[in-house]
Short mmCIF file of C-alpha atoms in Angstrom, two decimals:
data_model
loop_
_atom_site.label_atom_id
_atom_site.label_comp_id
_atom_site.label_asym_id
_atom_site.label_seq_id
_atom_site.Cartn_x
_atom_site.Cartn_y
_atom_site.Cartn_z
CA MET A 1 30.33 -35.47 20.79
CA LYS A 2 27.56 -35.75 17.82
CA CYS A 3 25.34 -33.85 20.40
CA LEU A 4 28.26 -31.30 20.78
CA LEU A 5 28.26 -30.73 17.29
CA SER A 6 24.83 -30.35 16.57
CA ALA A 7 23.91 -27.98 19.47
CA PHE A 8 27.23 -25.64 18.02
CA PHE A 9 25.32 -26.09 14.69
CA LEU A 10 22.16 -25.03 15.85
CA PHE A 11 23.47 -21.89 17.57
CA VAL A 12 25.91 -20.65 14.68
CA VAL A 13 22.49 -21.05 12.52
CA ALA A 14 20.67 -18.83 14.74
CA MET A 15 23.47 -16.47 15.08
CA GLN A 16 23.67 -16.04 11.27
CA ALA A 17 19.89 -15.82 10.83
CA ALA A 18 20.28 -13.16 13.50
CA ALA A 19 23.02 -11.42 11.17
CA LYS A 20 20.83 -11.45 8.60
CA ALA A 21 18.23 -9.25 9.79
CA ASP A 22 20.56 -6.22 8.92
CA GLY A 23 20.83 -7.49 5.38
CA ALA A 24 18.68 -9.24 3.44
CA GLY A 25 15.87 -9.51 6.14
CA LEU A 26 15.26 -12.48 8.13
CA CYS A 27 11.80 -14.42 7.18
CA LEU A 28 10.59 -17.21 9.57
CA ARG A 29 8.03 -19.81 9.02
CA ASP A 30 6.04 -21.64 11.37
CA ASP A 31 6.43 -25.34 10.67
CA ALA A 32 3.34 -26.29 11.95
CA THR A 33 1.24 -24.08 9.86
CA GLY A 34 3.19 -23.82 6.64
CA GLU A 35 2.42 -20.36 6.86
CA TRP A 36 4.96 -17.26 6.82
CA LEU A 37 5.36 -15.93 10.58
CA ILE A 38 7.76 -12.84 10.64
CA GLY A 39 10.05 -10.95 8.67
CA ILE A 40 12.64 -8.78 10.52
CA PHE A 41 14.01 -6.06 8.02
CA ASP A 42 16.56 -3.26 9.27
CA SER A 43 14.39 -0.86 11.07
CA CYS A 44 10.89 -2.55 10.25
CA ALA A 45 9.15 -5.93 10.66
CA VAL A 46 6.34 -7.86 9.46
CA TYR A 47 3.83 -9.79 11.65
CA ASP A 48 0.38 -10.52 12.16
CA ASN A 49 -0.47 -8.59 8.69
CA ARG A 50 1.07 -5.45 9.88
CA LEU A 51 4.29 -3.28 9.60
CA TRP A 52 6.10 -2.53 12.69
CA ARG A 53 9.43 -0.30 13.98
CA CYS A 54 11.94 -2.94 14.91
CA GLU A 55 14.28 -2.31 17.51
CA GLN A 56 17.28 -5.14 18.22
CA THR A 57 17.26 -5.68 21.78
CA SER A 58 19.63 -8.11 22.03
CA ARG A 59 21.80 -10.35 20.22
CA ARG A 60 18.78 -12.63 19.20
CA GLY A 61 16.13 -10.42 21.13
CA TYR A 62 13.84 -7.32 18.95
CA GLN A 63 10.80 -5.01 19.98
CA LEU A 64 8.36 -4.31 17.54
CA ALA A 65 6.36 -1.36 18.13
CA ASP A 66 3.32 -0.10 16.39
CA GLY A 67 1.54 2.93 17.78
CA HIS A 68 1.05 2.38 21.66
CA ARG A 69 1.32 -1.56 21.36
CA ARG A 70 5.23 -3.64 21.92
CA VAL A 71 5.73 -7.11 20.58
CA GLY A 72 8.58 -8.96 22.22
CA VAL A 73 10.71 -11.26 20.12
CA SER A 74 13.17 -13.92 21.32
CA LEU A 75 15.00 -16.14 18.70
CA ARG A 76 16.56 -19.35 19.90
CA GLN A 77 17.75 -22.33 18.10
CA GLY A 78 14.98 -23.11 15.71
CA LYS A 79 12.29 -21.59 17.90
CA ALA A 80 10.76 -18.11 17.55
CA VAL A 81 9.33 -16.35 20.75
CA ILE A 82 6.73 -13.98 19.80
CA ASP A 83 4.97 -11.68 22.48
CA GLY A 84 5.48 -15.02 24.86
CA ARG A 85 4.45 -17.45 22.79
CA SER A 86 6.53 -20.18 21.51
CA TYR A 87 6.83 -21.44 17.88
CA ARG A 88 8.83 -24.09 16.19
CA CYS A 89 10.48 -22.12 12.86
CA SER A 90 12.32 -22.48 9.90
CA GLU A 91 14.06 -19.77 8.36
CA LEU A 92 12.83 -19.15 4.87
CA SER A 93 15.55 -18.83 2.22
CA GLY A 94 14.18 -19.85 -1.54
CA PRO A 95 12.18 -17.84 -3.64
CA PHE A 96 8.78 -19.04 -2.31
CA LEU A 97 7.37 -20.77 0.34
CA PRO A 98 8.12 -24.57 0.23
CA GLU A 99 5.09 -27.23 0.14
CA TYR A 100 2.55 -26.89 2.93
CA PRO A 101 2.80 -29.16 5.51
CA SER A 102 -0.96 -30.82 4.77
CA PRO A 103 -3.40 -30.79 1.66
CA ASP A 104 -6.22 -28.46 1.73
CA GLU A 105 -8.72 -29.61 -0.58
CA THR A 106 -11.53 -26.44 0.38
CA PRO A 107 -13.03 -25.83 -2.63
CA TYR A 108 -12.88 -22.07 -4.51
CA ARG A 109 -16.66 -20.86 -3.62
CA ALA A 110 -17.76 -17.08 -4.30
CA VAL A 111 -19.19 -15.67 -1.05
CA ARG A 112 -20.86 -11.73 -0.73
CA SER A 113 -21.43 -10.33 2.31
CA LEU A 114 -24.50 -7.98 2.48
CA HIS A 115 -21.95 -4.74 3.22
CA PRO A 116 -19.11 -4.10 1.38
CA ASP A 117 -15.81 -3.50 3.37
CA THR A 118 -12.31 -3.22 2.63
CA ALA A 119 -9.65 -5.31 0.87
CA THR A 120 -6.23 -3.99 1.53
CA LEU A 121 -3.04 -4.96 0.04
CA ILE A 122 0.24 -3.90 1.72
CA CYS A 123 3.35 -4.21 -0.62
CA LEU A 124 6.89 -3.79 0.96
CA THR A 125 9.67 -4.28 -1.27
CA ARG A 126 13.41 -4.81 0.12
CA SER A 127 14.72 -2.06 -1.97
CA ARG A 128 12.16 0.45 -0.76
CA ARG A 129 11.93 1.42 -4.07
CA GLU A 130 8.77 2.11 -6.62
CA PHE A 131 9.07 -1.57 -7.66
CA TYR A 132 5.79 -2.05 -9.41
CA SER A 133 4.80 0.13 -11.96
CA TYR A 134 1.16 -0.27 -11.34
CA TYR A 135 -1.80 -2.15 -9.86
CA GLU A 136 -4.93 -3.37 -11.44
CA VAL A 137 -7.91 -4.39 -9.31
CA SER A 138 -10.79 -6.68 -10.01
CA ASP A 139 -13.87 -8.22 -8.23
CA ASP A 140 -16.98 -10.35 -9.14
CA SER A 141 -18.95 -6.80 -9.55
CA VAL A 142 -16.60 -4.01 -11.16
CA LYS A 143 -17.17 -3.11 -14.96
CA LYS A 144 -13.69 -2.97 -15.78
CA THR A 145 -10.05 -3.63 -14.03
CA LEU A 146 -9.17 -0.39 -12.06
CA GLN A 147 -5.87 1.07 -12.27
CA ARG A 148 -4.13 2.62 -9.36
CA GLU A 149 -0.28 4.07 -9.44
CA PRO A 150 2.09 3.18 -6.57
CA LEU A 151 2.40 6.09 -4.45
CA PRO A 152 4.92 4.52 -1.81
CA ASN A 153 4.60 6.05 1.83
CA ALA A 154 7.59 6.91 3.98
CA ASP A 155 8.83 3.34 4.68
CA GLY A 156 8.74 2.39 1.38
CA SER A 157 5.71 0.83 1.38
CA VAL A 158 1.97 0.80 -0.73
CA VAL A 159 -1.10 0.34 0.58
CA LEU A 160 -4.03 -0.22 -1.57
CA ARG A 161 -7.74 -0.03 -0.24
CA PHE A 162 -10.76 -1.31 -2.40
CA PRO A 163 -14.17 -1.47 -1.13
CA THR A 164 -15.74 -5.22 -1.95
CA ARG A 165 -18.69 -7.08 -1.25
CA SER A 166 -16.54 -10.45 -1.84
CA MET A 167 -12.95 -11.21 -2.80
CA ALA A 168 -10.65 -8.61 -4.58
CA CYS A 169 -7.84 -10.21 -6.96
CA PHE A 170 -5.03 -7.39 -7.07
CA ARG A 171 -2.56 -7.62 -9.63
CA LEU A 172 0.92 -6.09 -9.78
CA LEU A 173 3.24 -5.30 -12.27
CA ALA A 174 6.67 -4.74 -12.46
CA ASP A 175 8.82 -2.06 -14.57
CA SER A 176 10.67 -4.85 -16.50
CA ILE A 177 8.25 -7.57 -16.82
CA GLY A 178 9.44 -11.22 -17.17
CA THR A 179 12.64 -10.30 -16.53
CA GLN A 180 13.19 -10.91 -12.42
CA GLY A 181 11.36 -14.40 -12.13
CA HIS A 182 7.59 -14.86 -10.87
CA TRP A 183 7.65 -12.38 -8.10
CA SER A 184 8.20 -9.53 -10.86
CA ASN A 185 4.47 -9.47 -11.25
CA ALA A 186 2.18 -11.27 -8.79
CA MET A 187 -2.17 -11.74 -8.32
CA VAL A 188 -3.08 -11.47 -4.77
CA TYR A 189 -6.29 -12.18 -3.48
CA CYS A 190 -7.81 -10.46 -0.62
CA ASN A 191 -11.35 -11.20 0.94
CA SER A 192 -13.73 -8.33 1.94
CA GLY A 193 -12.55 -7.20 5.50
CA ASP A 194 -9.50 -8.17 5.56
CA THR A 195 -5.64 -7.30 4.41
CA ALA A 196 -2.94 -9.03 2.36
CA LEU A 197 0.52 -8.41 3.28
CA LEU A 198 3.10 -8.95 0.15
CA TYR A 199 7.00 -8.78 0.69
CA VAL A 200 8.98 -8.68 -2.12
CA ASP A 201 12.81 -9.10 -2.14
CA ASP A 202 13.70 -7.64 -5.23
CA ILE A 203 17.37 -8.31 -4.65
CA ASP A 204 17.68 -11.43 -4.01
CA GLY A 205 14.56 -12.54 -5.41
CA ARG A 206 12.10 -13.76 -2.75
CA ALA A 207 8.40 -13.11 -2.46
CA TYR A 208 6.25 -14.10 0.97
CA CYS A 209 2.33 -13.00 1.59
CA MET A 210 0.58 -13.26 4.86
CA GLY A 211 -3.39 -12.71 5.39
CA SER A 212 -6.43 -14.95 5.43
CA LEU A 213 -5.81 -16.40 1.41
CA SER A 214 -2.08 -16.49 1.84
CA ARG A 215 -1.82 -19.66 0.68
CA LEU A 216 -3.38 -19.54 -2.23
CA ASN A 217 -1.45 -16.44 -2.49
CA ASN A 218 2.12 -17.72 -1.84
CA GLU A 219 1.14 -20.99 -3.89
CA LEU A 220 -0.03 -18.74 -7.17
CA MET A 221 3.55 -17.41 -6.67
CA ALA A 222 5.32 -19.93 -6.54
CA ALA A 223 3.46 -21.94 -9.05
CA GLY A 224 3.79 -19.19 -11.63
CA ALA A 225 0.36 -17.78 -11.67
CA ALA A 226 2.00 -14.76 -12.70
CA SER A 227 2.65 -16.01 -16.38
CA LEU A 228 -0.48 -17.24 -17.03
CA HIS A 229 -1.33 -14.83 -19.54
CA ALA A 230 1.94 -16.51 -21.42
CA TRP A 231 0.19 -19.72 -20.64
CA SER A 232 -3.16 -19.01 -22.58
CA ALA A 233 -4.54 -17.82 -25.77
CA PRO A 234 -2.43 -15.54 -27.72
CA TRP A 235 -4.48 -12.70 -29.90
CA HIS A 236 -5.02 -14.10 -33.57
CA ASP A 237 -5.07 -11.94 -36.46
CA ALA A 238 -6.93 -14.62 -38.64
CA PRO A 239 -10.62 -15.32 -39.84
CA LEU A 240 -12.57 -16.70 -37.35
CA ASP A 241 -12.95 -20.51 -38.29
CA SER A 242 -9.24 -20.30 -38.32
CA ALA A 243 -8.51 -18.27 -34.97
CA LEU A 244 -11.19 -20.46 -32.90
CA PRO A 245 -9.00 -23.68 -33.42
CA ALA A 246 -6.19 -21.76 -33.07
CA PHE A 247 -7.37 -20.88 -29.55
CA GLU A 248 -8.64 -24.18 -28.69
CA ARG A 249 -5.54 -25.70 -29.05
CA SER A 250 -3.45 -22.68 -27.08
CA TYR A 251 -6.17 -23.64 -24.30
CA ALA A 252 -5.66 -27.08 -23.98
CA ARG A 253 -1.71 -26.44 -23.71
CA SER A 254 -2.30 -24.25 -21.37
CA LEU A 255 -4.30 -27.10 -19.60
CA ARG A 256 -1.33 -29.47 -19.77
CA LEU A 257 0.91 -27.11 -18.21
CA ILE A 258 -1.20 -26.34 -15.01
CA ASP A 259 -1.72 -30.14 -14.84
CA SER A 260 2.32 -30.82 -15.26
CA VAL A 261 2.26 -27.63 -12.49
CA CYS A 262 -0.08 -29.56 -9.87
CA ALA A 263 1.83 -32.73 -10.83
CA ALA A 264 5.08 -31.16 -9.57
CA ARG A 265 3.32 -29.48 -6.48
CA PRO A 266 1.16 -32.30 -5.44
CA SER A 267 0.26 -30.40 -2.46
CA LEU A 268 -0.60 -27.23 -4.31
CA SER A 269 -4.28 -26.62 -2.90
CA ALA A 270 -7.73 -26.95 -4.50
CA ARG A 271 -8.35 -23.06 -4.61
CA ALA A 272 -4.87 -22.50 -6.44
CA ARG A 273 -5.64 -24.85 -9.14
CA ARG A 274 -9.28 -23.44 -9.24
CA CYS A 275 -7.79 -20.02 -9.94
CA MET A 276 -4.97 -20.92 -12.07
CA ALA A 277 -7.47 -23.26 -14.40
CA ALA A 278 -10.37 -20.20 -14.38
CA TYR A 279 -7.92 -17.61 -15.48
CA CYS A 280 -6.64 -19.42 -18.39
CA ARG A 281 -10.26 -20.46 -19.44
CA TYR A 282 -11.78 -17.06 -19.42
CA ASP A 283 -8.26 -15.61 -21.00
CA HIS A 284 -9.24 -18.21 -23.67
CA ALA A 285 -12.72 -17.54 -23.60
CA PHE A 286 -12.13 -13.05 -24.05
CA GLU A 287 -10.17 -13.78 -26.72
CA SER A 288 -12.42 -16.08 -28.57
CA ILE A 289 -15.51 -13.73 -28.12
CA TYR A 290 -13.27 -10.56 -28.92
CA THR A 291 -12.15 -12.19 -32.33
CA MET A 292 -16.02 -13.45 -32.97
CA TRP A 293 -16.87 -9.49 -32.12
CA SER A 294 -14.55 -7.79 -33.82
CA ALA A 295 -15.33 -10.04 -36.90
CA LEU A 296 -18.98 -9.26 -36.36
CA CYS A 297 -18.69 -5.88 -36.15
CA TYR A 298 -15.82 -4.04 -37.68
CA ASP A 299 -14.42 -6.34 -40.21
CA GLU A 300 -16.56 -4.12 -43.46
CA ALA A 301 -15.45 -6.91 -46.10
CA GLY A 302 -15.68 -9.90 -44.00
CA PRO A 303 -18.25 -12.55 -44.85
CA LEU A 304 -19.79 -12.54 -41.08
CA ARG A 305 -20.69 -9.10 -41.05
CA ARG A 306 -22.07 -9.07 -44.60
CA GLU A 307 -24.32 -12.13 -43.32
CA PHE A 308 -25.43 -10.32 -40.31
CA ILE A 309 -26.11 -7.24 -41.95
CA ALA A 310 -28.14 -9.15 -44.59
CA THR A 311 -30.27 -11.46 -42.84
CA GLY A 312 -30.59 -9.06 -39.30
CA LYS A 313 -29.70 -12.41 -37.49
CA MET A 314 -26.00 -13.33 -35.67
CA PRO A 315 -24.04 -16.06 -37.40
CA ALA A 316 -24.53 -19.39 -36.40
CA ILE A 317 -21.15 -19.68 -35.44
CA CYS A 318 -20.93 -16.60 -33.48
CA ARG A 319 -24.14 -17.76 -31.62
CA GLU A 320 -22.02 -20.50 -31.06
CA THR A 321 -19.24 -18.96 -29.23
CA ILE A 322 -21.08 -16.75 -27.12
CA LEU A 323 -23.24 -19.96 -25.99
CA LYS A 324 -20.44 -22.05 -25.33
CA PHE A 325 -18.78 -19.50 -22.23
CA ALA A 326 -22.30 -18.67 -20.84
CA GLY A 327 -23.36 -21.80 -18.53
CA ASP A 328 -20.16 -21.72 -16.31
CA TYR A 329 -19.88 -17.69 -16.21
CA GLU A 330 -23.47 -17.25 -15.18
CA ALA A 331 -23.10 -19.36 -12.77
CA ARG A 332 -20.86 -16.96 -10.96
CA GLN A 333 -18.89 -19.36 -9.31
CA VAL A 334 -15.47 -17.90 -10.79
CA PRO A 335 -12.58 -16.41 -9.27
CA PRO A 336 -12.21 -12.75 -9.96
CA SER A 337 -9.08 -11.91 -12.07
CA TYR A 338 -7.85 -9.51 -14.67
CA ALA A 339 -8.91 -12.13 -17.70
CA LEU A 340 -12.33 -12.38 -15.82
CA THR A 341 -12.88 -8.75 -16.15
CA ASN A 342 -11.78 -8.46 -19.84
CA PHE A 343 -14.09 -11.05 -20.89
CA ARG A 344 -17.23 -9.73 -18.73
CA GLN A 345 -16.68 -6.68 -21.09
CA ILE A 346 -17.13 -8.44 -24.10
CA TYR A 347 -19.26 -10.76 -23.31
CA LYS A 348 -22.20 -8.92 -22.05
CA GLN A 349 -22.05 -6.74 -25.28
CA ALA A 350 -22.17 -9.38 -27.53
CA LYS A 351 -25.03 -11.56 -24.90
CA PHE A 352 -27.10 -8.72 -25.41
CA VAL A 353 -27.07 -8.28 -29.34
CA LEU A 354 -27.83 -12.50 -28.99
CA ASP A 355 -30.68 -12.16 -26.80
CA ALA A 356 -32.26 -8.94 -27.74
CA GLY A 357 -32.08 -10.03 -31.82
CA LEU A 358 -31.03 -7.00 -32.95
CA THR A 359 -30.67 -5.71 -36.45
CA PRO A 360 -27.58 -4.06 -37.15
CA ALA A 361 -28.64 -0.53 -37.43
CA GLU A 362 -30.23 -0.74 -34.01
CA ALA A 363 -28.32 0.88 -31.08
CA CYS A 364 -27.90 -1.26 -28.01
CA PRO A 365 -29.60 0.90 -24.88
CA ALA A 366 -27.77 -0.99 -21.87
CA GLN A 367 -24.57 -0.17 -23.35
CA ARG A 368 -24.89 3.38 -23.99
CA PRO A 369 -22.69 5.40 -24.86
CA LEU A 370 -21.36 2.54 -27.06
CA GLU A 371 -23.67 1.71 -29.65
CA VAL A 372 -24.13 -1.33 -32.15
CA ARG A 373 -23.97 0.34 -35.21
CA PHE A 374 -22.49 -0.36 -38.64
CA ASP A 375 -22.12 2.98 -40.14
CA SER A 376 -19.45 4.42 -41.31
CA THR A 377 -17.33 6.39 -38.47
CA GLU A 378 -14.87 7.93 -40.84
CA THR A 379 -16.71 11.18 -41.00
CA ALA A 380 -16.74 11.37 -37.31
CA GLY A 381 -13.71 10.72 -36.97
CA LEU A 382 -12.80 12.95 -39.33
CA GLN A 383 -14.31 16.00 -37.78
CA LEU A 384 -13.11 15.06 -34.30
CA PHE A 385 -9.33 15.52 -35.65
CA GLU A 386 -9.97 18.71 -37.07
CA GLN A 387 -11.55 19.97 -34.27
CA ILE A 388 -8.37 18.90 -32.08
CA VAL A 389 -5.54 19.86 -34.77
CA SER A 390 -6.85 23.26 -36.25
CA PRO A 391 -6.36 25.00 -33.41
CA TYR A 392 -2.26 24.41 -33.42
CA ARG A 393 -1.90 24.83 -37.63
CA GLY A 394 1.14 26.64 -38.40
CA LYS A 395 3.05 24.32 -35.84
CA ILE A 396 4.29 20.94 -35.79
CA VAL A 397 2.17 18.85 -33.81
CA TYR A 398 3.17 15.57 -32.00
CA ILE A 399 0.28 13.67 -31.03
CA ASP A 400 0.69 10.56 -28.28
CA PHE A 401 -1.92 7.79 -28.49
CA TRP A 402 -1.83 6.13 -24.95
CA GLY A 403 -3.91 3.95 -22.40
CA ALA A 404 -3.23 3.48 -18.79
CA TRP A 405 -3.57 -0.51 -19.50
CA CYS A 406 -1.07 -0.31 -21.50
CA GLY A 407 2.19 -1.42 -19.89
CA PRO A 408 4.60 0.20 -22.57
CA CYS A 409 2.47 3.18 -23.07
CA ARG A 410 3.14 4.16 -19.12
CA ALA A 411 6.81 3.70 -19.58
CA GLU A 412 6.74 6.11 -22.47
CA LEU A 413 4.94 9.15 -20.18
CA ARG A 414 8.33 8.95 -17.66
CA HIS A 415 10.08 9.89 -20.43
CA VAL A 416 7.92 13.06 -21.42
CA LYS A 417 9.54 15.50 -19.40
CA ALA A 418 12.74 14.70 -20.95
CA MET A 419 11.36 14.91 -24.18
CA ARG A 420 10.16 18.37 -23.94
CA GLU A 421 13.27 19.40 -22.34
CA LYS A 422 15.14 18.02 -25.53
CA LEU A 423 12.87 20.07 -28.24
CA ARG A 424 12.77 22.92 -26.29
CA GLY A 425 12.72 26.08 -28.42
CA LYS A 426 11.13 24.33 -31.03
CA ASP A 427 7.67 25.03 -32.20
CA ILE A 428 5.50 22.17 -31.57
CA VAL A 429 2.39 21.32 -29.60
CA TYR A 430 2.23 17.97 -27.86
CA ILE A 431 -1.33 16.52 -27.57
CA PHE A 432 -1.86 12.92 -25.70
CA LEU A 433 -4.95 11.28 -26.22
CA ALA A 434 -6.10 8.22 -23.89
CA ASN A 435 -7.64 4.61 -24.36
CA ASP A 436 -10.07 3.35 -22.17
CA THR A 437 -8.51 4.95 -19.16
CA ASP A 438 -10.57 5.46 -15.99
CA GLY A 439 -11.11 9.20 -15.66
CA GLU A 440 -9.21 8.94 -11.89
CA VAL A 441 -6.37 7.69 -13.10
CA PHE A 442 -6.41 9.91 -16.12
CA GLY A 443 -6.01 12.44 -13.65
CA GLU A 444 -3.48 10.99 -11.37
CA LEU A 445 -1.43 10.19 -14.66
CA THR A 446 -1.81 13.45 -15.97
CA ARG A 447 -0.43 15.24 -13.14
CA ARG A 448 2.16 13.09 -12.47
CA TYR A 449 3.95 12.92 -15.79
CA ALA A 450 3.01 16.78 -16.25
CA LEU A 451 0.71 16.11 -19.66
CA GLU A 452 -0.88 19.39 -19.53
CA ALA A 453 2.50 21.39 -19.10
CA PRO A 454 2.27 24.61 -21.02
CA GLY A 455 2.91 23.79 -24.87
CA SER A 456 0.92 20.54 -24.10
CA VAL A 457 -2.89 19.01 -24.14
CA SER A 458 -4.14 15.99 -22.36
CA LEU A 459 -7.35 14.23 -23.48
CA ASN A 460 -9.41 11.74 -22.34
CA LEU A 461 -12.55 11.07 -24.77
CA ALA A 462 -15.72 9.44 -24.76
CA ALA A 463 -14.96 5.83 -25.75
CA ASP A 464 -17.31 6.11 -28.95
CA ARG A 465 -15.23 9.40 -30.08
CA GLN A 466 -11.74 7.97 -29.23
CA ALA A 467 -12.72 4.75 -31.14
CA ALA A 468 -13.85 7.15 -33.84
CA LEU A 469 -10.55 9.26 -34.14
CA GLU A 470 -8.29 5.96 -33.81
CA ARG A 471 -10.08 4.36 -37.10
CA PHE A 472 -9.50 7.74 -38.93
CA VAL A 473 -5.83 7.45 -37.68
CA GLY A 474 -6.09 4.06 -38.38
CA VAL A 475 -3.71 3.39 -35.09
CA PRO A 476 -2.28 -0.27 -35.04
CA HIS A 477 -0.70 -0.55 -31.85
CA PHE A 478 0.37 1.39 -28.44
CA PRO A 479 1.84 3.37 -27.65
CA PHE A 480 1.55 5.12 -31.34
CA SER A 481 2.73 8.57 -32.40
CA LEU A 482 2.18 10.79 -35.05
CA LEU A 483 3.59 13.64 -35.99
CA LEU A 484 2.18 16.66 -38.15
CA ASP A 485 4.18 19.13 -40.00
CA ARG A 486 2.67 22.92 -40.06
CA ARG A 487 0.44 22.39 -42.55
CA GLY A 488 -0.97 19.33 -40.95
CA ARG A 489 0.20 16.83 -42.73
CA PRO A 490 0.93 13.53 -41.14
CA VAL A 491 4.79 12.95 -41.30
CA LYS A 492 5.41 9.66 -43.34
CA GLY A 493 7.09 6.52 -41.48
CA GLU A 494 7.57 5.48 -37.66
CA ILE A 495 7.40 8.35 -35.59
CA PRO A 496 9.79 8.07 -32.51
CA ARG A 497 8.52 7.84 -28.93
CA PRO A 498 9.03 10.51 -26.48
CA SER A 499 11.54 7.67 -25.17
CA GLN A 500 13.59 8.17 -28.44
CA ALA A 501 14.02 12.21 -27.85
CA ASP A 502 17.01 12.48 -29.94
CA GLU A 503 15.65 10.81 -33.18
CA LEU A 504 12.49 12.94 -32.46
CA LEU A 505 14.82 16.13 -32.69
CA ARG A 506 16.31 15.09 -35.56
CA LEU A 507 12.70 14.39 -37.63
CA VAL A 508 11.40 17.91 -36.11
CA GLU A 509 14.76 19.78 -37.58
CA ARG A 510 13.87 17.93 -41.09
CA VAL A 511 10.41 18.82 -41.61
CA GLU A 512 10.36 22.27 -39.87
#
């Protein structure tokens, strides 16, 4: 009797699994390896790091097609036969892959190939909607994180390709950051020449990854690595001697959190532990050196800058901050990440000044057009501001400071068209000024959101000119809006953003 009940139960489970393929999708795991083996969703399937057209041929049978290749799939009791090969499988129902059946203590090693190849990420969402607002790509050679807009294909997938000689890190950020669980944001690693495939069930809240680094990617998602930035050092507006101990305490807290994650998931691989620890390390390092650099360069009344100007030498606390992170970074055995790329930018500038022993008035030739100078930029900022706005004297001018790296900025850009429509008939000019935005991304966003439509001006100035302009205006945060009346005078108070078109209309009507 027990045998009959067991057989009946397995049969019901198999039938339920087959039925699920028409709804949330059927995701099967290879019990031997612990990896995600196949996913079947409506008219498409995921198998072997590829997307396939899928047709159900029988109650438990499917035919996968990709060009001229055909693969048969048969689902049985606790098994799947794919292309003639049998696998013992279990259905995935949780938000992430469960723990892997065997430990993996393979250490992380930075491996570079002689010739660049393409790291490819394929992302598919269950709803087929544009779930991720943007993607960032980092590797161990790029000077800054590259940002890409998600442009879905006809099947709803997004394919990102990045030439690299080593491992690339794709960072995906969702529209509603932090509200959908760990899978709403993700870090996905992919080796040069390989393909990573990420499926996100954005309705039921699941995410699974395939590829040569699938274990690392699945473990990072399950461990909550997408929330690493929240674990690590927050920005701290305090004197350096107060900020650095605060950063240390925050960093120690981050390491304790990682330890607790590893204790809760004892099978977590050495690579996953290394990637989490390195991310927090370099997020902490970036905040420390950035705070030091700001105190040295921009705090006009600060003691560190005065000491630097008076002696021509970098203060001891600044030297110690830079050298603290020099050793392990210079060893180059660090997994790529958004945090590491941020750190690399500020570290190179600070280390150059330290090694060269520059005096405050000397330029930094390795970093042109950025120069290490301490003369006032107010005059340059004023001249640039007048050059931009003076042609529109007599009109109301709305200025929007934004950056492609800024999630809220990009969210506001989506409301620009509606804002212009709301203010149609008003004698107003819109000026959009991009901060630290790659030229290719700037062009893509300008086209997508029509930032150069009639009555609009979109500018992507050189970094030093943009910095001078922002210092003159006093931009406190991003996004930031400024409104000038017909005589070119700034309107006081908080200026509504594009998403607040009704409030902006009332303000414009008051100053007309």
